[in-house]
Coordinates of C-alpha atoms in Angstrom, one line a residue:
M239 CA 265.0 68.0 190.3
H240 CA 266.4 65.1 188.2
F241 CA 268.2 62.0 188.2
I242 CA 272.2 62.0 188.1
K243 CA 274.8 59.3 188.4
T244 CA 276.7 58.6 191.5
E245 CA 280.3 57.5 191.6
E246 CA 278.7 53.8 192.6
G247 CA 276.8 53.7 189.5
H248 CA 273.6 54.4 191.4
R249 CA 270.8 56.8 190.1
T250 CA 270.5 59.8 192.3
L251 CA 267.5 62.3 192.5
G252 CA 269.4 65.6 192.8
P253 CA 268.7 69.1 192.5
K254 CA 268.0 71.1 189.3
F255 CA 270.9 72.3 187.2
G256 CA 273.5 70.7 189.6
Q257 CA 273.0 72.6 192.5
Q258 CA 273.7 71.3 195.6
P259 CA 271.2 71.6 198.6
K260 CA 272.3 73.4 202.0
H261 CA 271.4 70.0 203.7
R262 CA 271.0 66.4 202.5
S263 CA 270.4 63.2 203.6
I264 CA 271.1 59.8 201.4
R265 CA 268.9 56.7 201.9
E266 CA 269.2 53.4 200.0
V267 CA 266.1 52.6 198.4
G268 CA 266.4 49.3 196.4
H269 CA 268.8 50.1 193.7
L270 CA 268.4 54.0 193.9
V271 CA 269.8 56.3 196.3
L272 CA 267.6 59.2 197.3
L273 CA 269.3 62.5 197.6
V274 CA 266.8 65.3 199.4
G275 CA 267.8 68.7 200.1
S276 CA 267.2 72.4 201.0
I277 CA 264.1 70.9 202.8
T278 CA 265.0 68.5 205.7
S279 CA 268.0 66.8 206.9
N280 CA 266.4 63.6 207.5
L281 CA 263.4 61.5 206.1
N282 CA 261.0 61.7 209.1
G283 CA 257.6 63.2 208.7
R284 CA 255.2 62.7 206.4
N285 CA 254.9 66.6 205.4
H286 CA 258.7 66.6 204.5
Y287 CA 257.8 63.5 202.4
R288 CA 255.0 65.2 200.7
T289 CA 257.1 68.3 199.8
I290 CA 259.9 65.9 198.7
L291 CA 258.1 63.8 196.5
I292 CA 255.9 66.8 194.9
K293 CA 259.1 68.8 194.0
A294 CA 260.7 65.4 192.7
R295 CA 257.6 64.6 190.7
T296 CA 256.8 68.1 188.9
G297 CA 260.8 68.6 188.4
C298 CA 261.1 65.7 185.8
G299 CA 258.5 64.0 183.9
N300 CA 260.1 60.5 184.1
T301 CA 260.5 60.4 187.7
A302 CA 257.1 59.0 189.0
G303 CA 257.8 55.6 187.4
V304 CA 260.9 55.1 189.3
L305 CA 259.6 56.5 192.6
L306 CA 257.0 53.9 192.8
N307 CA 259.7 51.2 193.4
I308 CA 259.7 52.8 197.0
G309 CA 257.0 50.5 197.6
D310 CA 259.0 47.3 197.1
V311 CA 261.6 48.6 199.9
H312 CA 261.6 47.8 203.6
R313 CA 264.7 48.6 204.8
D314 CA 264.1 51.7 206.2
G315 CA 261.0 52.0 208.5
A316 CA 260.5 55.7 207.6
V317 CA 260.6 54.7 204.1
R318 CA 258.1 52.0 204.8
R319 CA 255.6 54.2 206.4
L320 CA 255.7 56.1 203.2
A321 CA 255.1 53.4 200.9
E322 CA 252.2 51.8 203.0
D323 CA 250.3 55.4 203.1
K324 CA 248.2 55.2 200.2
I325 CA 247.9 59.1 199.7
Y326 CA 251.5 59.8 200.1
R327 CA 252.3 57.0 197.8
R328 CA 250.0 58.3 195.2
V329 CA 250.9 61.8 195.5
I330 CA 254.3 61.0 193.9
E331 CA 252.2 59.9 190.5
M332 CA 250.1 62.1 188.6
N333 CA 247.2 62.2 190.4
N334 CA 243.6 63.3 189.2
A335 CA 243.8 67.2 190.3
D336 CA 247.0 67.1 188.0
L337 CA 245.1 65.8 185.0
I338 CA 242.3 68.1 185.7
V339 CA 244.6 71.3 185.5
K340 CA 246.4 69.8 182.4
T341 CA 243.0 69.4 180.7
L342 CA 241.8 73.0 181.8
K343 CA 244.9 74.6 180.8
S344 CA 244.9 72.8 177.4
A345 CA 241.4 74.4 177.0
G346 CA 242.9 77.7 177.5
I347 CA 242.3 78.4 181.1
N348 CA 245.1 80.5 182.6
Y349 CA 243.6 81.5 185.9
G350 CA 241.0 80.2 188.8
F351 CA 239.5 82.5 191.0
G352 CA 238.6 81.3 194.6
I353 CA 239.0 80.8 198.3
P354 CA 241.1 78.0 200.1
S355 CA 240.4 75.0 202.4
G356 CA 241.8 71.8 203.2
N357 CA 239.6 70.1 200.5
V358 CA 240.5 72.7 197.7
L359 CA 244.6 72.5 198.6
P360 CA 245.1 69.2 196.4
L361 CA 243.5 71.1 193.6
M362 CA 245.6 74.4 194.4
E363 CA 248.7 72.3 194.6
A364 CA 247.9 71.0 191.3
M365 CA 247.5 74.5 189.7
R366 CA 250.4 75.8 191.3
T367 CA 252.5 73.1 189.5
G368 CA 250.4 72.8 186.7
G369 CA 250.6 76.6 185.3
I370 CA 247.2 77.7 186.4
E371 CA 247.3 81.0 188.6
F372 CA 245.1 80.8 191.8
V373 CA 243.8 84.2 192.4
L374 CA 242.4 84.7 195.9
T375 CA 239.6 86.5 196.3
A376 CA 237.8 88.1 199.4
H377 CA 234.5 86.3 198.9
E378 CA 233.7 83.2 196.6
G379 CA 230.8 85.3 195.1
S380 CA 233.4 87.6 193.6
A381 CA 235.1 84.7 192.6
G382 CA 232.3 83.7 190.5
F383 CA 232.1 86.9 188.9
S384 CA 235.6 87.2 188.0
A385 CA 235.4 84.0 186.3
D386 CA 232.3 85.0 184.4
V387 CA 234.3 88.1 183.1
M388 CA 237.3 86.0 182.4
G389 CA 235.0 83.6 180.4
R390 CA 233.8 86.7 178.2
M391 CA 237.0 88.4 177.8
T392 CA 239.2 85.1 176.6
G393 CA 236.6 82.6 175.1
A394 CA 237.7 80.1 177.3
P395 CA 235.7 78.9 180.3
G396 CA 236.1 81.0 183.2
L397 CA 237.4 78.9 186.5
C398 CA 236.1 79.1 189.9
I399 CA 236.6 77.1 192.9
A400 CA 235.3 77.0 196.5
T401 CA 234.8 74.3 199.4
L402 CA 232.2 72.8 200.2
G403 CA 228.9 74.0 202.1
P404 CA 229.1 77.6 202.8
G405 CA 231.7 77.8 200.3
A406 CA 229.4 76.6 197.7
T407 CA 226.5 78.6 198.5
N408 CA 228.6 82.0 198.4
L409 CA 229.9 80.6 194.8
S410 CA 226.7 80.4 193.8
T411 CA 225.8 84.0 193.1
G412 CA 228.6 84.0 190.8
V413 CA 227.6 81.0 189.1
G414 CA 224.0 82.2 188.5
N415 CA 225.2 85.2 187.0
A416 CA 227.1 83.2 184.3
W417 CA 223.9 81.1 183.9
L418 CA 221.6 84.2 183.1
D419 CA 224.2 86.3 181.5
R420 CA 225.7 83.1 179.0
S421 CA 229.1 83.2 179.9
P422 CA 231.2 80.2 179.8
M423 CA 232.5 78.7 183.3
I424 CA 233.8 75.8 185.1
A425 CA 232.9 76.0 188.7
I426 CA 234.5 73.4 190.8
T427 CA 233.5 72.5 194.4
C428 CA 236.2 70.5 196.7
N429 CA 234.0 68.0 198.5
L430 CA 234.5 65.7 201.3
N431 CA 235.8 62.0 200.6
T432 CA 233.6 59.8 198.4
D433 CA 232.5 57.7 201.4
Q434 CA 231.6 60.6 203.2
L435 CA 229.1 62.1 201.1
G436 CA 225.4 62.0 201.9
R437 CA 226.2 61.9 205.6
R438 CA 225.2 64.5 208.0
I439 CA 228.9 65.9 208.4
Q440 CA 229.8 69.4 209.1
M441 CA 229.7 71.7 205.9
H442 CA 228.2 68.9 203.8
I443 CA 225.0 69.7 201.7
D444 CA 223.9 68.2 198.4
H445 CA 226.0 70.6 196.1
E446 CA 224.2 69.0 192.8
T447 CA 220.7 70.0 194.0
L448 CA 222.3 73.5 194.9
F449 CA 223.8 74.1 191.2
K450 CA 221.4 72.4 189.3
P451 CA 218.8 75.5 188.5
I452 CA 221.7 77.6 188.0
T453 CA 223.9 75.6 185.5
K454 CA 223.8 74.0 182.3
A455 CA 224.9 70.7 184.0
S456 CA 226.6 69.5 187.2
F457 CA 228.9 66.4 187.7
Q458 CA 230.5 64.6 190.2
L459 CA 234.0 63.9 189.1
R460 CA 234.8 59.9 189.5
E461 CA 238.1 58.0 189.6
G462 CA 238.7 56.7 186.0
E463 CA 236.1 59.2 184.6
I464 CA 237.9 62.3 184.7
A465 CA 238.9 62.9 181.1
E466 CA 235.4 62.0 180.0
T467 CA 233.8 64.1 182.6
L468 CA 236.1 67.2 181.6
Q469 CA 235.5 66.8 177.9
K470 CA 231.7 66.8 178.5
A471 CA 231.9 69.7 180.7
L472 CA 233.6 71.8 178.7
E473 CA 231.4 70.9 175.3
I474 CA 228.3 71.8 177.3
A475 CA 229.8 75.2 178.9
L476 CA 231.1 76.5 175.2
A477 CA 228.1 75.2 173.6
E478 CA 225.5 78.0 172.6
P479 CA 223.9 79.2 174.6
Q480 CA 226.8 79.4 176.6
G481 CA 227.0 79.0 180.4
P482 CA 228.3 77.5 183.5
V483 CA 229.0 73.9 184.5
H484 CA 229.2 72.7 187.9
L485 CA 232.0 69.6 188.7
D486 CA 231.8 68.3 192.4
L487 CA 235.3 67.1 193.1
P488 CA 235.8 64.7 196.3
E489 CA 239.2 65.1 198.2
D490 CA 240.0 61.1 197.7
V491 CA 239.6 61.5 194.0
A492 CA 241.5 64.7 193.8
V493 CA 244.8 63.0 195.3
A494 CA 244.3 59.7 193.6
A495 CA 246.5 58.5 191.0
A496 CA 245.4 59.2 187.5
T497 CA 244.5 56.0 185.9
E498 CA 244.0 58.0 182.6
T499 CA 247.3 59.2 180.7
D500 CA 246.0 61.8 178.5
P501 CA 243.8 64.9 179.2
A502 CA 240.5 65.1 177.6
R503 CA 240.0 66.2 173.8
I504 CA 239.3 70.0 174.1
P505 CA 236.3 71.0 172.3
R506 CA 235.7 73.6 169.7
V507 CA 233.0 76.5 170.4
T508 CA 229.8 75.1 169.2
Y509 CA 228.0 77.5 167.2
A510 CA 224.5 77.4 166.6
R511 CA 223.4 75.4 163.4
E512 CA 222.8 77.3 160.3
A513 CA 219.2 78.8 160.0
S514 CA 216.9 77.6 157.0
E515 CA 217.4 78.4 153.4
D516 CA 213.7 79.1 153.3
A517 CA 213.7 81.3 156.5
V518 CA 216.3 83.4 155.2
E519 CA 214.5 83.7 151.6
K520 CA 211.5 84.8 153.7
A521 CA 213.1 87.5 155.7
I522 CA 214.4 89.4 152.4
P523 CA 211.3 90.8 151.3
I524 CA 210.3 91.6 154.9
I525 CA 213.2 93.8 155.1
A526 CA 213.1 95.3 151.5
A527 CA 209.4 96.4 152.3
A528 CA 210.3 98.2 155.4
K529 CA 210.1 102.1 155.3
R530 CA 211.2 102.9 159.2
P531 CA 213.0 99.3 160.2
I532 CA 215.4 99.8 163.2
A533 CA 217.7 97.2 164.2
V534 CA 218.4 96.1 167.9
L535 CA 221.4 94.5 168.9
G536 CA 221.4 91.8 171.9
S537 CA 223.9 90.2 173.8
T538 CA 223.7 86.6 171.9
A539 CA 225.5 88.8 169.0
M540 CA 228.4 89.2 171.3
R541 CA 229.4 86.1 170.6
M542 CA 229.6 86.0 166.8
E543 CA 232.5 84.9 165.3
N544 CA 232.8 87.9 162.8
K545 CA 230.9 90.9 164.6
D546 CA 231.6 93.4 161.8
L547 CA 228.6 91.6 159.9
L548 CA 226.6 93.3 162.1
R549 CA 227.9 96.9 160.8
N550 CA 227.7 95.5 157.4
F551 CA 224.1 94.7 157.7
I552 CA 223.1 98.2 159.2
E553 CA 225.3 99.8 156.4
H554 CA 223.7 97.8 153.8
N555 CA 220.3 98.9 154.9
G556 CA 221.0 102.3 156.2
I557 CA 219.0 101.9 159.2
P558 CA 219.0 102.9 162.7
F559 CA 220.4 100.7 165.4
A560 CA 219.9 100.4 169.2
S561 CA 221.3 97.9 171.5
T562 CA 220.3 96.3 174.7
T563 CA 223.0 97.0 177.6
M564 CA 225.0 94.0 177.2
A565 CA 225.6 94.6 173.5
K566 CA 227.0 98.1 173.6
G567 CA 230.1 98.3 171.6
L568 CA 229.3 95.8 169.2
I569 CA 229.1 98.6 166.9
D570 CA 230.9 101.6 167.9
E571 CA 228.3 104.0 169.3
D572 CA 230.0 107.1 167.7
H573 CA 228.4 105.6 164.2
P574 CA 226.2 108.0 162.9
L575 CA 223.3 105.6 162.8
S576 CA 223.3 104.6 166.4
I577 CA 220.5 105.7 168.8
G578 CA 221.9 104.4 171.9
C579 CA 220.8 102.0 174.5
I580 CA 217.4 100.7 175.2
E581 CA 215.6 100.4 178.4
R582 CA 217.8 101.9 180.8
G583 CA 217.7 105.8 181.8
R584 CA 215.3 108.1 180.0
R585 CA 213.8 104.9 178.4
Q586 CA 210.5 106.5 177.4
V587 CA 212.6 108.8 175.2
Q588 CA 213.6 105.8 173.2
R589 CA 210.3 103.9 173.6
A590 CA 208.7 106.6 171.4
F591 CA 211.2 106.7 168.8
L592 CA 211.3 102.8 168.7
R593 CA 207.4 102.9 168.1
G594 CA 207.8 105.3 165.1
A595 CA 209.2 102.2 163.3
D596 CA 207.1 99.7 161.1
L597 CA 209.8 96.8 161.5
I598 CA 211.9 96.1 164.5
I599 CA 214.9 93.8 163.3
G600 CA 216.1 91.7 166.4
L601 CA 219.8 90.4 165.9
G602 CA 220.9 88.5 168.6
Y603 CA 218.3 89.7 170.9
D604 CA 217.9 87.8 174.1
T605 CA 215.0 88.3 176.3
I606 CA 217.0 87.6 179.4
E607 CA 217.9 91.2 179.5
V608 CA 214.2 92.7 178.6
E609 CA 211.4 91.3 176.9
Y610 CA 210.0 92.5 173.8
E611 CA 206.7 93.5 175.0
A612 CA 207.9 96.0 177.7
W613 CA 209.0 98.2 174.8
I614 CA 208.0 97.1 171.2
G615 CA 204.2 98.4 171.3
D616 CA 202.2 97.5 168.1
V617 CA 205.5 97.3 165.9
T618 CA 206.1 93.9 164.0
L619 CA 209.1 91.9 165.1
L620 CA 211.7 90.3 162.7
Q621 CA 213.6 88.2 165.2
I622 CA 216.9 86.8 163.7
D623 CA 218.9 84.9 166.7
I624 CA 220.2 81.4 167.6
D625 CA 217.1 80.5 169.4
P626 CA 213.5 80.7 169.3
V627 CA 211.9 84.1 170.4
D628 CA 210.2 84.0 173.9
T629 CA 207.3 86.7 174.0
D630 CA 203.6 86.8 175.3
S631 CA 201.0 87.0 172.6
S632 CA 201.1 91.0 172.6
V633 CA 204.1 90.7 170.1
T634 CA 203.2 90.5 166.5
V635 CA 206.0 88.3 165.0
A636 CA 206.3 88.3 161.2
L637 CA 209.1 85.8 161.1
E638 CA 211.8 84.0 163.1
V639 CA 215.0 83.2 161.3
T640 CA 216.6 80.9 163.9
G641 CA 220.3 80.0 163.4
N642 CA 223.8 80.8 163.3
L643 CA 224.0 84.4 163.2
D644 CA 227.0 84.8 161.1
S645 CA 225.6 82.7 158.2
T646 CA 222.3 84.2 158.0
L647 CA 224.0 88.0 158.2
T648 CA 226.4 86.8 155.3
R649 CA 223.2 85.7 153.3
L650 CA 221.3 89.0 153.9
N651 CA 224.1 91.2 153.4
V652 CA 223.9 90.8 149.8
A653 CA 220.3 90.6 149.1
K654 CA 218.1 93.7 148.4
G655 CA 218.3 96.4 151.0
A656 CA 215.2 98.0 153.2
A657 CA 213.3 100.8 151.4
N658 CA 214.3 102.8 154.4
D659 CA 212.8 106.5 154.7
W660 CA 215.4 107.2 157.4
T661 CA 217.9 110.2 157.4
E662 CA 221.4 110.7 159.3
A663 CA 219.9 113.8 160.1
E664 CA 216.5 112.8 162.2
I665 CA 218.7 110.1 163.4
A666 CA 221.2 112.6 164.8
R667 CA 218.5 114.9 166.0
H668 CA 217.1 111.9 168.1
R669 CA 220.2 110.8 169.5
D670 CA 221.3 114.2 170.5
S671 CA 217.9 114.9 172.2
F672 CA 218.2 111.7 174.1
Q673 CA 221.7 112.2 175.5
A674 CA 220.7 115.9 176.5
S675 CA 217.8 114.6 178.4
L676 CA 220.2 112.5 180.5
R677 CA 222.1 115.5 181.6
P678 CA 219.5 117.9 183.6
G679 CA 221.1 121.5 184.7
S680 CA 222.4 121.5 188.5
D681 CA 224.6 123.3 190.4
S682 CA 225.7 120.3 192.4
F683 CA 228.3 117.5 191.4
T684 CA 226.0 115.0 189.7
P685 CA 226.4 111.4 188.8
H686 CA 226.2 112.4 185.0
A687 CA 228.8 114.9 185.5
A688 CA 231.4 112.1 186.9
I689 CA 230.2 109.5 184.5
D690 CA 231.1 112.0 181.4
L691 CA 234.5 112.8 183.0
V692 CA 235.1 109.3 183.5
R693 CA 234.4 108.6 179.6
D694 CA 236.9 111.4 178.6
A695 CA 239.6 109.9 180.7
L696 CA 239.4 106.4 179.4
P697 CA 240.6 105.9 176.0
K698 CA 238.2 104.5 173.7
E699 CA 239.7 101.3 173.4
G700 CA 239.6 101.0 177.3
I701 CA 237.6 98.8 179.3
L702 CA 234.5 99.6 181.6
S703 CA 233.0 97.3 184.5
F704 CA 230.4 99.0 186.5
D705 CA 227.7 97.7 188.9
V706 CA 223.9 97.4 189.6
G707 CA 221.9 100.2 191.1
A708 CA 220.4 103.7 189.9
H709 CA 224.2 104.5 188.3
T710 CA 223.4 101.5 186.2
H711 CA 220.6 103.0 184.1
Q712 CA 222.5 106.4 184.1
I713 CA 225.6 104.8 182.5
A714 CA 224.1 102.2 180.2
S715 CA 222.3 105.3 178.2
Q716 CA 224.7 107.7 178.5
W717 CA 228.1 106.2 177.9
T718 CA 229.4 105.7 174.7
A719 CA 231.0 102.2 174.1
H720 CA 233.1 101.8 171.3
A721 CA 234.3 98.2 171.0
P722 CA 233.0 94.8 171.7
R723 CA 233.6 93.4 175.4
S724 CA 234.5 97.1 176.6
F725 CA 231.3 97.7 178.6
L726 CA 230.9 94.8 181.2
I727 CA 228.0 94.6 183.3
T728 CA 225.6 91.9 184.5
N729 CA 221.8 92.5 183.0
G730 CA 220.6 88.7 182.8
W731 CA 221.3 87.9 186.6
S732 CA 221.6 91.8 187.6
S733 CA 223.3 91.0 191.0
M734 CA 224.9 93.7 192.7
G735 CA 228.5 93.5 193.5
F736 CA 229.9 92.4 190.1
G737 CA 231.6 95.7 189.0
L738 CA 235.1 95.3 191.0
P739 CA 235.4 91.4 190.6
G740 CA 234.6 92.0 187.0
A741 CA 237.3 95.0 186.6
I742 CA 239.7 92.8 188.1
A743 CA 239.1 89.9 185.8
A744 CA 239.4 92.3 183.0
K745 CA 242.6 93.8 184.0
I746 CA 244.0 90.2 184.5
A747 CA 242.8 88.9 180.9
R748 CA 244.1 92.6 179.3
P749 CA 246.6 94.0 181.0
D750 CA 247.4 95.8 177.8
L751 CA 244.2 97.8 178.1
P752 CA 243.1 100.4 180.7
V753 CA 240.5 99.2 182.5
V754 CA 238.0 101.4 185.2
C755 CA 235.7 100.3 187.8
L756 CA 232.6 102.4 188.3
L757 CA 230.2 101.4 191.0
G758 CA 227.3 102.9 193.5
D759 CA 228.6 103.0 197.4
G760 CA 225.9 100.3 198.0
C761 CA 227.9 97.9 195.7
F762 CA 231.2 99.2 197.2
Q763 CA 230.0 98.0 200.8
M764 CA 229.3 94.3 199.3
T765 CA 232.8 94.0 197.7
C766 CA 235.4 96.8 199.0
G767 CA 237.4 93.6 200.4
E768 CA 238.4 92.7 196.8
L769 CA 240.4 96.0 196.7
A770 CA 242.9 93.8 198.8
T771 CA 242.6 91.5 195.5
A772 CA 243.4 94.1 193.2
L773 CA 246.6 95.1 195.5
R774 CA 247.8 91.7 195.7
Q775 CA 247.5 91.4 191.9
N776 CA 249.2 94.8 191.4
L777 CA 246.3 96.0 189.0
A778 CA 246.7 99.4 188.0
L779 CA 243.0 100.0 188.2
P780 CA 241.1 103.2 189.0
I781 CA 237.9 102.3 190.9
V782 CA 235.2 105.2 191.0
V783 CA 232.7 105.0 194.0
L784 CA 229.6 107.4 193.5
D785 CA 228.8 108.0 196.7
D786 CA 225.2 109.4 197.1
R787 CA 224.9 107.7 200.8
W788 CA 221.5 106.1 199.4
L789 CA 220.3 102.6 197.9
S790 CA 219.0 105.2 195.3
L791 CA 217.2 103.0 193.2
I792 CA 215.3 101.3 195.7
Q793 CA 214.5 104.9 197.3
I794 CA 213.0 106.0 193.9
K795 CA 210.9 102.9 193.8
Q796 CA 209.9 103.8 197.5
T797 CA 208.8 107.3 196.2
R798 CA 207.0 106.5 193.2
R799 CA 204.8 103.9 195.0
Q800 CA 204.3 106.5 197.8
F801 CA 206.1 104.1 200.7
G802 CA 208.0 105.4 203.5
I803 CA 211.5 106.4 202.9
Y804 CA 213.1 103.1 205.0
G805 CA 216.0 101.1 205.0
T806 CA 217.5 102.5 202.2
A807 CA 220.0 104.9 204.0
L808 CA 223.7 103.9 203.9
D809 CA 225.1 106.8 205.7
N810 CA 223.3 108.7 208.6
V811 CA 226.3 110.2 210.1
E812 CA 228.4 112.9 208.2
V813 CA 232.2 112.1 207.7
D814 CA 234.3 114.9 206.2
A815 CA 236.4 112.6 204.3
P816 CA 236.9 108.9 203.5
P817 CA 240.0 107.4 205.3
A818 CA 243.2 107.8 203.4
H819 CA 243.4 104.0 202.7
Y820 CA 241.3 100.7 202.3
F821 CA 243.1 97.6 203.0
G822 CA 246.3 99.5 201.7
V823 CA 244.7 101.0 198.5
P824 CA 245.0 104.8 198.4
V825 CA 241.8 106.9 198.5
I826 CA 241.2 110.3 196.8
P827 CA 238.2 112.3 198.0
A828 CA 236.4 114.5 195.4
N829 CA 233.5 116.6 196.1
T830 CA 233.4 118.8 192.9
A831 CA 234.0 118.0 189.5
D832 CA 237.6 120.0 189.4
E833 CA 238.6 117.6 192.4
F834 CA 237.5 114.5 190.5
K835 CA 239.1 115.4 187.4
N836 CA 242.2 115.5 189.3
G837 CA 241.6 112.2 190.9
L838 CA 241.1 110.4 187.7
E839 CA 244.5 112.0 186.5
T840 CA 246.3 110.5 189.5
A841 CA 244.7 107.1 189.4
F842 CA 245.3 106.7 185.5
S843 CA 248.9 107.3 186.0
A844 CA 249.3 105.0 189.5
S845 CA 250.8 101.8 189.2
G846 CA 248.4 100.1 191.4
P847 CA 244.7 100.3 192.5
T848 CA 243.2 103.6 193.4
V849 CA 239.8 104.5 195.0
I850 CA 238.1 107.9 193.9
E851 CA 235.2 108.5 196.4
A852 CA 233.0 110.9 194.4
R853 CA 230.5 112.4 196.8
V854 CA 227.6 113.1 194.2
D855 CA 223.7 114.4 194.5
P856 CA 221.5 112.0 193.3
A857 CA 218.7 114.2 193.1
H858 CA 218.4 113.9 189.3
Y859 CA 217.9 110.2 189.2
M860 CA 214.6 110.7 190.3
D861 CA 213.9 112.0 186.3
T862 CA 216.4 110.2 184.6
V863 CA 216.2 106.6 185.8
F864 CA 213.0 105.4 184.7
D865 CA 211.5 108.4 182.6

């Protein structure tokens, strides 16, 4: 809405573009004539006022200052009631919720994931008018997972929102994911009014204590300190190692008039300081002397500014490289020097090859995924990362080069290369042998056959999001990743339930790329409600459920420890076929490889989400998952 001139010379609040409302009511308010249309024919009722004034405020940036004069008018009782109500008087100004949204929007945040409550509504209204889309999820934990992936995909912190108490505890699972997987995140809990905090009131708990062990910082937002706190939160979330920051927003603070006129200054990503020249110089002869070095890429390297420096380092030295699960795709795994993923399916095959090296070069290796002592044996370690290495005394560390990876590799890439006795032929033989070991022969429809068919159907630039279970080990070792951030998984937090919310966020962030979700039936039971989220967002998203009717990873552990098979069966009743729809999302059953392939073709050509329920035989997991 905007101001127009009346015949009497009064300024009048009218609809945008000069359109006339169906119903209108005029009240003289001091020197103003307030024209209200389309919503109500009179000025009775607080809810009407709130809607009218929000529309007026958001329609014209200069409106708020004029409307504040309502407080000086006493001619109309209804208007007086509005003026005397501080909450409704404040809503006509830019309130703190608006300031929060304005700042987050300026930081590159365009989506927020969560579940509403009464306390959340002021922030949601600010998001609606301020240009951040609120994505309704089925569970707050899923909101956290989606925000984590949005942070990975965009580089800006992901945003997730929950109410107090149970909303906060549900959200904490997704926030913990960002904490251990090193993803930038702003997690907002909307709380009671400030004067109620600390009392024994329904749903209220101490949010700061809840989030302290799983965030880099936790702050309560206070009137007059909004911009300063947001700036600090964004700086902390983006600083290495990246991670989540929790903000607690009391409702009275959210609706209070903003006393700060400008949003917070948006910080740049803070990369690690440069490594010392002395450490880099010491690394050069160590690399040059190595005849059988192997580089292992870790997840910290995924946050490098120039990831091509990694490939340049590998090719400059002519050495084989492996990756941790979350680092897959940093260098195209079709590269002739790639040996694949470590510490997943058929890990012993990889361990034997790695222990034949005379030097392991850890490049951005974060032990949150897997500690060195699990696989390195007696091989000497050269660690190049932003943080000091975390190992026990069994690991022989030749040198640590701690600092910015980009600048360190820039210097090493022009130094003398490794002595290097490796040949591409022996690297290829190992890679082929490793991949063959992951695909034992079977007359049944196996998980590895389904995974290969998904890889064949997804273009190289496409994105896979998957979940946690026996299938994780198989996928991580078997899948060929071609690009950074094309292979989405949690491996620090390792929570079931990540795959589908992760795929939803990836598709929202990159609508130009095909995305597929691959998860086990146990994980699907945890998050199947998010199918409704994918449908509401109208996402073209194939969702493959590997239905083996067991919590297979735990069943394998029961068997190996000679425990009884107990509490791990998911389907004790034989069902001929799945239902035709879940939450309105079509379901395609697949009992054979041919049926599955046809289902993939249908799902990839659909304009919305599609579930393919693949009935697979998990028998080979016993051989491939841990051996």
